[in-house]
Each structure stands twice: as C-alpha cells, then as structure tokens.
CSV table of C-alpha atoms and ligand atoms in Angstrom, one decimal:
chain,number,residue,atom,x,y,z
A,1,UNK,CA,0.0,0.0,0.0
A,2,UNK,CA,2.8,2.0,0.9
A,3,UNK,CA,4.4,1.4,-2.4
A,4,UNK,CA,1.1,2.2,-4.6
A,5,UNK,CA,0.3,5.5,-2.6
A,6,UNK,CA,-2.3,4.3,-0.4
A,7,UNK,CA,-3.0,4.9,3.3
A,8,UNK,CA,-3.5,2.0,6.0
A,9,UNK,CA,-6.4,2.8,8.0
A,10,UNK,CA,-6.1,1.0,11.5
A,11,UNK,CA,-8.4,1.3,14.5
A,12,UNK,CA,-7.8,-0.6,17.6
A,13,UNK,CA,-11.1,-3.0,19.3
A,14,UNK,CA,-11.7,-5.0,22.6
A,15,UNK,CA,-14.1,-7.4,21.7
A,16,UNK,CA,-15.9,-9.8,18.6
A,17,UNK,CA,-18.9,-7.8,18.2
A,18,UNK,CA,-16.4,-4.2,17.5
A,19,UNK,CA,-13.8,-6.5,15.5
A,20,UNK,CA,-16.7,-7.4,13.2
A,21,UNK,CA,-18.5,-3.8,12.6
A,22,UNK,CA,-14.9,-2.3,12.0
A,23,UNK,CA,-13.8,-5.4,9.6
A,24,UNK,CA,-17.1,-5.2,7.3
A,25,UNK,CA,-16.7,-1.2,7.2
A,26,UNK,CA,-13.6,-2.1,6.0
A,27,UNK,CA,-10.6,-1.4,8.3
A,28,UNK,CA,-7.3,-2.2,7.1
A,29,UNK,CA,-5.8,-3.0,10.6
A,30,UNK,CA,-7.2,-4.0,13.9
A,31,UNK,CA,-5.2,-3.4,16.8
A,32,UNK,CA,-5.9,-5.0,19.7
A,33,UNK,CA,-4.2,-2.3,21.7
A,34,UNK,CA,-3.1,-2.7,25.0
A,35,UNK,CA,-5.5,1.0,25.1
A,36,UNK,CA,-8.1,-1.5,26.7
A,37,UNK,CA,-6.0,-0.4,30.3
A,38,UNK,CA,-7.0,3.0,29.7
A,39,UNK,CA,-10.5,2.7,27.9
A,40,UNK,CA,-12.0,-0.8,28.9
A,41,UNK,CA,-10.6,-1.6,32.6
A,42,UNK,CA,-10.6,2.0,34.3
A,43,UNK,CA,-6.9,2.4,34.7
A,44,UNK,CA,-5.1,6.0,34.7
A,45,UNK,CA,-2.2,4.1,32.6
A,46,UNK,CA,-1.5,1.3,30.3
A,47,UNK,CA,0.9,-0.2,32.6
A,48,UNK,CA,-1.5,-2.5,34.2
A,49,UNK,CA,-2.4,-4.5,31.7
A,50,UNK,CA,-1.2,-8.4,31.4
A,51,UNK,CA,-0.1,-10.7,29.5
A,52,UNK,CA,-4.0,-12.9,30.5
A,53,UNK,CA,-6.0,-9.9,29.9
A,54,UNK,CA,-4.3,-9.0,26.3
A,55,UNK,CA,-4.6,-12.6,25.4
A,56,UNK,CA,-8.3,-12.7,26.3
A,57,UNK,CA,-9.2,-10.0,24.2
A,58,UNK,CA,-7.0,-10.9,21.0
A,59,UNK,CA,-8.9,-14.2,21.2
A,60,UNK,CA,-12.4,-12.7,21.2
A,61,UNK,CA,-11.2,-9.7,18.6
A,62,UNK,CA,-10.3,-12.5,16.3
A,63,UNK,CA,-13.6,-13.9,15.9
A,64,UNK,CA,-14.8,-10.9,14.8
A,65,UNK,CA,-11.7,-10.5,12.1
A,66,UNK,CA,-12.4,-11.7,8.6
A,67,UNK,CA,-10.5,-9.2,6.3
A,68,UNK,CA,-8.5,-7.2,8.8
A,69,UNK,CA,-4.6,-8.3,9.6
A,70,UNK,CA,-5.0,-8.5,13.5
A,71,UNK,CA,-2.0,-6.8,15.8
A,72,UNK,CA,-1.8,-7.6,19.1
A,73,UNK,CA,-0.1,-5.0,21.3
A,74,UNK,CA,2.8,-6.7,23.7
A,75,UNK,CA,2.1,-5.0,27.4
A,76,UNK,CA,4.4,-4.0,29.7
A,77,UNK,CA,6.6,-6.3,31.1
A,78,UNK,CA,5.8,-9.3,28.4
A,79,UNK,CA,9.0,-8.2,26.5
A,80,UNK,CA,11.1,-5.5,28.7
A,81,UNK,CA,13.1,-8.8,31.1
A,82,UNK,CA,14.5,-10.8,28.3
A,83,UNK,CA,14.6,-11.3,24.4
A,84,UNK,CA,13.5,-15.3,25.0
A,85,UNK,CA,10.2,-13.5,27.2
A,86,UNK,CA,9.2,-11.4,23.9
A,87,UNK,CA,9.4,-14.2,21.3
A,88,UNK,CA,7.4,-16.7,23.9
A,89,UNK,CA,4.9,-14.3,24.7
A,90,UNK,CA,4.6,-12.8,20.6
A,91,UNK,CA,4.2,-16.5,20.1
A,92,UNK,CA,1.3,-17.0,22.4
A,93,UNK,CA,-0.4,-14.5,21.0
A,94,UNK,CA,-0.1,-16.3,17.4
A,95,UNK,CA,-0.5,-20.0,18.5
A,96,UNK,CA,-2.8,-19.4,20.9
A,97,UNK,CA,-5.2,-16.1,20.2
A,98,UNK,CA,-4.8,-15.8,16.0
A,99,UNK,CA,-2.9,-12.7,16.0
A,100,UNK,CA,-1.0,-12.3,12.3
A,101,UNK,CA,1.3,-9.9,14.1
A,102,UNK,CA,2.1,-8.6,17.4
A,103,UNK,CA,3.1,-4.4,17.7
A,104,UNK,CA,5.6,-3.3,21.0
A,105,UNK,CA,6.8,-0.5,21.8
A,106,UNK,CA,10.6,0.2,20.7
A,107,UNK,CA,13.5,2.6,21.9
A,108,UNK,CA,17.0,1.4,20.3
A,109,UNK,CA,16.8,-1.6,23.7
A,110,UNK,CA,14.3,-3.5,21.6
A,111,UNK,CA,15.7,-3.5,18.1
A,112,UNK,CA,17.2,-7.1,18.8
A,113,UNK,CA,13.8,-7.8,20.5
A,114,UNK,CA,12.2,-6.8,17.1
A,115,UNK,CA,15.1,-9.1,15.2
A,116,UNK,CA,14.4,-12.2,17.1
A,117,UNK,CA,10.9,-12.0,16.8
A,118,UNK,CA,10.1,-11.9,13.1
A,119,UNK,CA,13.2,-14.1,12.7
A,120,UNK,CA,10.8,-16.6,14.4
A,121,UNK,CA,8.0,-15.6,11.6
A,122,UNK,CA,6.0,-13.3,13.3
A,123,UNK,CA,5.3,-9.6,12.1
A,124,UNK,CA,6.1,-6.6,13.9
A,125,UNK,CA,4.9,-3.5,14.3
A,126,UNK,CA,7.5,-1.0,15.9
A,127,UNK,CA,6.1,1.7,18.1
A,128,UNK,CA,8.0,4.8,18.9
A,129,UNK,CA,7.7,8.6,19.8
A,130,UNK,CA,5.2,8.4,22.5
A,131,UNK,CA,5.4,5.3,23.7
A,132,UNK,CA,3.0,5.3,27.0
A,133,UNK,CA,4.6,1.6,28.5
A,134,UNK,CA,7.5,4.5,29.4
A,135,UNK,CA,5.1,7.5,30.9
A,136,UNK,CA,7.4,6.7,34.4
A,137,UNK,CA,10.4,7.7,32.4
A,138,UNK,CA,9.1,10.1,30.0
A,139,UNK,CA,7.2,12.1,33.1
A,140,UNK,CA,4.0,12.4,31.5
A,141,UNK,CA,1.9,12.6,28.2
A,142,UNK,CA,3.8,14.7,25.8
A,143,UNK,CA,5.0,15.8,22.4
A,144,UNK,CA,8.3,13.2,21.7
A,145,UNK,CA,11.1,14.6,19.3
A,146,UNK,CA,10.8,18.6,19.4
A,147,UNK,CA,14.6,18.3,20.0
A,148,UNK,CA,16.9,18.4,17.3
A,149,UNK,CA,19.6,15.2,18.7
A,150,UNK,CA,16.0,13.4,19.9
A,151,UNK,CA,14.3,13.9,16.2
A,152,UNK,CA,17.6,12.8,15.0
A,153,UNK,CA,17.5,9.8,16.9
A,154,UNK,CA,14.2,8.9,16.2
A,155,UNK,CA,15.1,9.2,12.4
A,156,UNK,CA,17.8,6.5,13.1
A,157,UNK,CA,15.9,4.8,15.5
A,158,UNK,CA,13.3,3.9,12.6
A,159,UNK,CA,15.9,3.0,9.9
A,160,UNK,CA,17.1,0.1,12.9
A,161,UNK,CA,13.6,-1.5,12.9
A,162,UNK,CA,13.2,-1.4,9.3
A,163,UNK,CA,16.4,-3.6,9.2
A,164,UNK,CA,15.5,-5.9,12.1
A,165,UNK,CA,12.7,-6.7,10.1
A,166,UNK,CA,9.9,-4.9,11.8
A,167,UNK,CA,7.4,-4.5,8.7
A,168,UNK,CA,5.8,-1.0,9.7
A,169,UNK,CA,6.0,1.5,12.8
A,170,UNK,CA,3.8,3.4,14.9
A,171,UNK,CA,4.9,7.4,15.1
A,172,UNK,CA,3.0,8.5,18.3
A,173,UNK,CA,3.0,12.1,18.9
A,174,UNK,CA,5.5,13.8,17.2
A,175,UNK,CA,5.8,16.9,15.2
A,176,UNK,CA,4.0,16.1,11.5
A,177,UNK,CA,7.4,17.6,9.7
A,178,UNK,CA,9.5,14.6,12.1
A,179,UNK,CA,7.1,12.3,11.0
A,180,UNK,CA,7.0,13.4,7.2
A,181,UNK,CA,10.9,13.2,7.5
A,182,UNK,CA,10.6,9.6,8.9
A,183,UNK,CA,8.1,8.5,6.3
A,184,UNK,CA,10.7,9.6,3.9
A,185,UNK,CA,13.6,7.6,5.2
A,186,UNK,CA,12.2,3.8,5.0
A,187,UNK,CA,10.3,1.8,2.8
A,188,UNK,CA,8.2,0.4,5.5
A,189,UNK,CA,4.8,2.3,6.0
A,190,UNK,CA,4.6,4.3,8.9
A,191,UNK,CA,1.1,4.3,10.8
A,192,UNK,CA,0.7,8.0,12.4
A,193,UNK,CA,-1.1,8.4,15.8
A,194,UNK,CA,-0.9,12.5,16.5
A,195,UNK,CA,1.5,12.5,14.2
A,196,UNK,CA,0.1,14.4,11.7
A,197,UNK,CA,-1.2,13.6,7.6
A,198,UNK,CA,2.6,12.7,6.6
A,199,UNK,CA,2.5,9.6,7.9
A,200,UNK,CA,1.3,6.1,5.3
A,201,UNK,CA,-1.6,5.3,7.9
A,202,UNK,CA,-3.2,6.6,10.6
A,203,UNK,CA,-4.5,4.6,13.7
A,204,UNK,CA,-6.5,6.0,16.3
A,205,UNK,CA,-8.3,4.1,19.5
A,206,UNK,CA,-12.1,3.0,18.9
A,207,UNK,CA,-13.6,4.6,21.9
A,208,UNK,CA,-11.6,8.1,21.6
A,209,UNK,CA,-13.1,8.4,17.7
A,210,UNK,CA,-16.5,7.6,18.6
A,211,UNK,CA,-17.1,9.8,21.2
A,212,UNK,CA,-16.9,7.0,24.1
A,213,UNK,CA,-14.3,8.2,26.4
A,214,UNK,CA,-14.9,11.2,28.7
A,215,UNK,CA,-13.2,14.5,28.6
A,216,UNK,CA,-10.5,15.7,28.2
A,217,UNK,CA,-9.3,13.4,25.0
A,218,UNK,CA,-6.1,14.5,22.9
A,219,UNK,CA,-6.1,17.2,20.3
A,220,UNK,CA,-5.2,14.5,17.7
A,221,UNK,CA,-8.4,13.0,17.7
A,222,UNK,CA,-10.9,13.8,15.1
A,223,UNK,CA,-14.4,12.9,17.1
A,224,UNK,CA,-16.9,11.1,14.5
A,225,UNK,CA,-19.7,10.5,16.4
A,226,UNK,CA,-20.7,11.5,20.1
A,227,UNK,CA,-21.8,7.9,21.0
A,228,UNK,CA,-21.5,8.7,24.8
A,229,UNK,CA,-24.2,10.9,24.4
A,230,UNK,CA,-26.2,8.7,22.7
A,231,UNK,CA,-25.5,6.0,25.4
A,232,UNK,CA,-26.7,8.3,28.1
A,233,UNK,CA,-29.6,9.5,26.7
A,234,UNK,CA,-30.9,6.4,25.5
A,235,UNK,CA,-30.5,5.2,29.4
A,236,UNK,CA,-32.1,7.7,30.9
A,237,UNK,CA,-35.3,7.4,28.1
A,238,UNK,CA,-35.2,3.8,29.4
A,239,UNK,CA,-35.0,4.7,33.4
A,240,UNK,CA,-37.8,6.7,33.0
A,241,UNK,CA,-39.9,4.3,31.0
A,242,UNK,CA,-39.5,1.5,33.5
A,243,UNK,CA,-40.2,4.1,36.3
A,244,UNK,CA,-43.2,5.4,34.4
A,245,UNK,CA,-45.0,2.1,33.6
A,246,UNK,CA,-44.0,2.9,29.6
A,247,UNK,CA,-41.8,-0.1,29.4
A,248,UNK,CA,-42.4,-2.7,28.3
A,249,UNK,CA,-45.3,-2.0,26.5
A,250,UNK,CA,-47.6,-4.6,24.4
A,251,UNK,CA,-45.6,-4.8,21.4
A,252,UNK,CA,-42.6,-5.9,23.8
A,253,UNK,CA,-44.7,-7.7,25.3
A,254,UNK,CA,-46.3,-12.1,24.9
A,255,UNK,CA,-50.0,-13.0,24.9
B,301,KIV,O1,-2.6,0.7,22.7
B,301,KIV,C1,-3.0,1.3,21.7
B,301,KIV,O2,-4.2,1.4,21.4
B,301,KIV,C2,-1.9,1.8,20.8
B,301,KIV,C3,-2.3,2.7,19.7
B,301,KIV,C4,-2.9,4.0,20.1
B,301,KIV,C5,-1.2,2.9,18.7
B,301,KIV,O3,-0.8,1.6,21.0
C-alpha cells in the first residue's frame, strides 16, 4: 500500500462484536491495543495491563476478524526482562489467540527484541515517539522529538527496525514535519497516531473516535460521532420508562 500511494487505516477494538463492525466497514488493521487499560478496565495508565487480559481480548477480537490483519499489542513487562520473554509471549499471541502480528513498543533496547521476533516468523509492528509503556520515564503525556539530537534519533531509530525486520511502525506524537521526514527515510509504512497527515496510515483508539471516552481526549483526535451521548440519553429514556410504567409495553410484550 505504501508502495502504490495508499494509506493504512487501522483502528484498535476490545471485543468480537467491535472487531466485526470495523472489519465489514472495512478497516485495514485492527489493533488489539493494550488502550483496553486505559478505555475498557478503568486504569489511569497502560501499565496495568497483562499478558492474561491482552490474550483474552485478542482471542475474542479474532472472531470478529475476517479481512482485517489483526496486531496484538505486547504489554508491559511481556517483552522489557528478556529477548526469549518477547518471542514466547509474541508466540502465544499467534498459536494461541490468531494474531497475524504482534506491535511493541521500541526505543534502540528493543531493536534485537524486534530481530528475534520476526526471525521466528512473526510480524512486527514498531512503536516509537510516544510510547505510554514508558510515561514513568518520559514524566507524562507529551509531544516526543521537538529536539533536534531526539528527532535525530528517532530518524535513526526507525531505519534500525526497518532492518531488524519490523514490517511497519507506529509514530505517536510527534511533530508532522519529524514524521514526514521519517516516512521519507524507509520503505516500510509508517502508521501516524498524532502524528500528523505525513505519515502512510493513521491509527487511532475506537472509543476516543466515537465519542466513548470522557473529557479531556487528545487534540489528535478527530471525534466522529458523540456515542456517549447517545448512550446516556438512551439510558435515561429507558430509566424513565421502566419508572413510568412505559416499558415494556404490548408490542414488547407475549400474549
Ligand atoms: O494501545 C494502543 O491502542 C496503541 C495505539 C494507540 C497505537 O498503542
């Protein structure tokens, strides 16, 4: 796609019934991304999440996959201790939950991690830029790569993964002329996340771009529907019916 000019759409999902609506709409990618801390369990970070839960919801994502290539995301500490940790656990996600790639987040530690992987035949997906597994060592939720010797390294950083084999890489957060520069510099497509329209492909999480997740949500996120709204109101229609005698009426109703 990269090649022919044409951009990757990828949207991450949770769950079968999600997998399926964004695999018939036609989604290129579906990322099961370990997001599902942040936007599924509650938690203030993705730090959280395990190896159990990400498995759980790659297996139900997959049934709802028929087009889609589905990318599980490696949490924290599946592939940080050891290289032999990230193959095993990028394994499991293949053998055990139908993932046709697994996606983790890379600084210049993890470009062997990235090697032995796909030299065991599994896709990867490089992550850098923002890369939230680190917000401990970052300090917070910020633009990555403003700095000339960091945007420089980031360049370089990119070109390493492309020859470890990684077979596209998630920009997160970082200025759109960084991004353009990176796009520029490999032949594998880059999949943008507030990263600007340089990038091969954008990705954004499910719940942000349909209005699920309360205030305040990043100023990368384009908003296509307000479906917390719609949640809400529907609810309180409902209380109020079944308070008010409305519900169930005779149509929803047996004889
Ligand atoms: O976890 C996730 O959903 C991600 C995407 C935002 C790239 O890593």
């Amino acid at each position: 796609m990269k090649q022919e000019g044409r951009k990757i759409a990828v949207l991450t999902a949770y769950d079968a019934a999600m997998a399926r609506l964004l695999d018939d709409a036609g989604v290129d990618v579906i990322l099961v991304g370990d997001s599902v801390g942040n936007v599924i369990q509650g938690h203030p970070s993705t730090l959280p999440v395990t190896m159990d839960e990400m498995m759980y919801h790659t297996k139900i994502v997959s049934r709802g996959v028929r087009n889609a290539l589905l990318t599980a995301d490696m949490p924290f500490m599946s592939y940080q201790a050891s290289v032999e940790d990230a193959v095993r656990n990028a394994g499991r996600f293949v053998k055990e939950a139908c993932a046709e790639s697994v996606k983790l987040e890379t600084s210049e530690e993890y470009v062997d991690t990235v090697y032995a992987i796909q030299k065991a035949g599994i896709p990867v997906m490089g992550h850098i830029g923002l890369t939230p597994q680190s917000v401990l060592k970052m300090g917070g939720y910020r633009l990555q790569g403003r700095e000339e010797g960091e945007a420089r390294r980031m360049i370089d950083l990119a070109k390493s993964l492309e020859e470890a084999g990684a077979f596209s890489i998630v920009l997160e957060t970082i200025p759109s002329h960084l991004a353009v520069e990176i796009t520029k510099s490999i032949n594998i497509p880059t999949i943008g996340i507030g990263a600007g329209p340089g990038c091969d492909g954008q990705v954004l999480v499910i719940n942000d771009m349909l209005g699920l997740s309360p205030e305040p949500i990043p100023k990368f996120v384009k908003k296509y529907a307000n479906v917390r709204e719609i949640v809400e109101s529907s609810a309180k229609k409902y209380i109020d019916d079944v308070k008010s005698g409305k519900f169930p009426a005779r149509d929803h109703s047996y004889d």
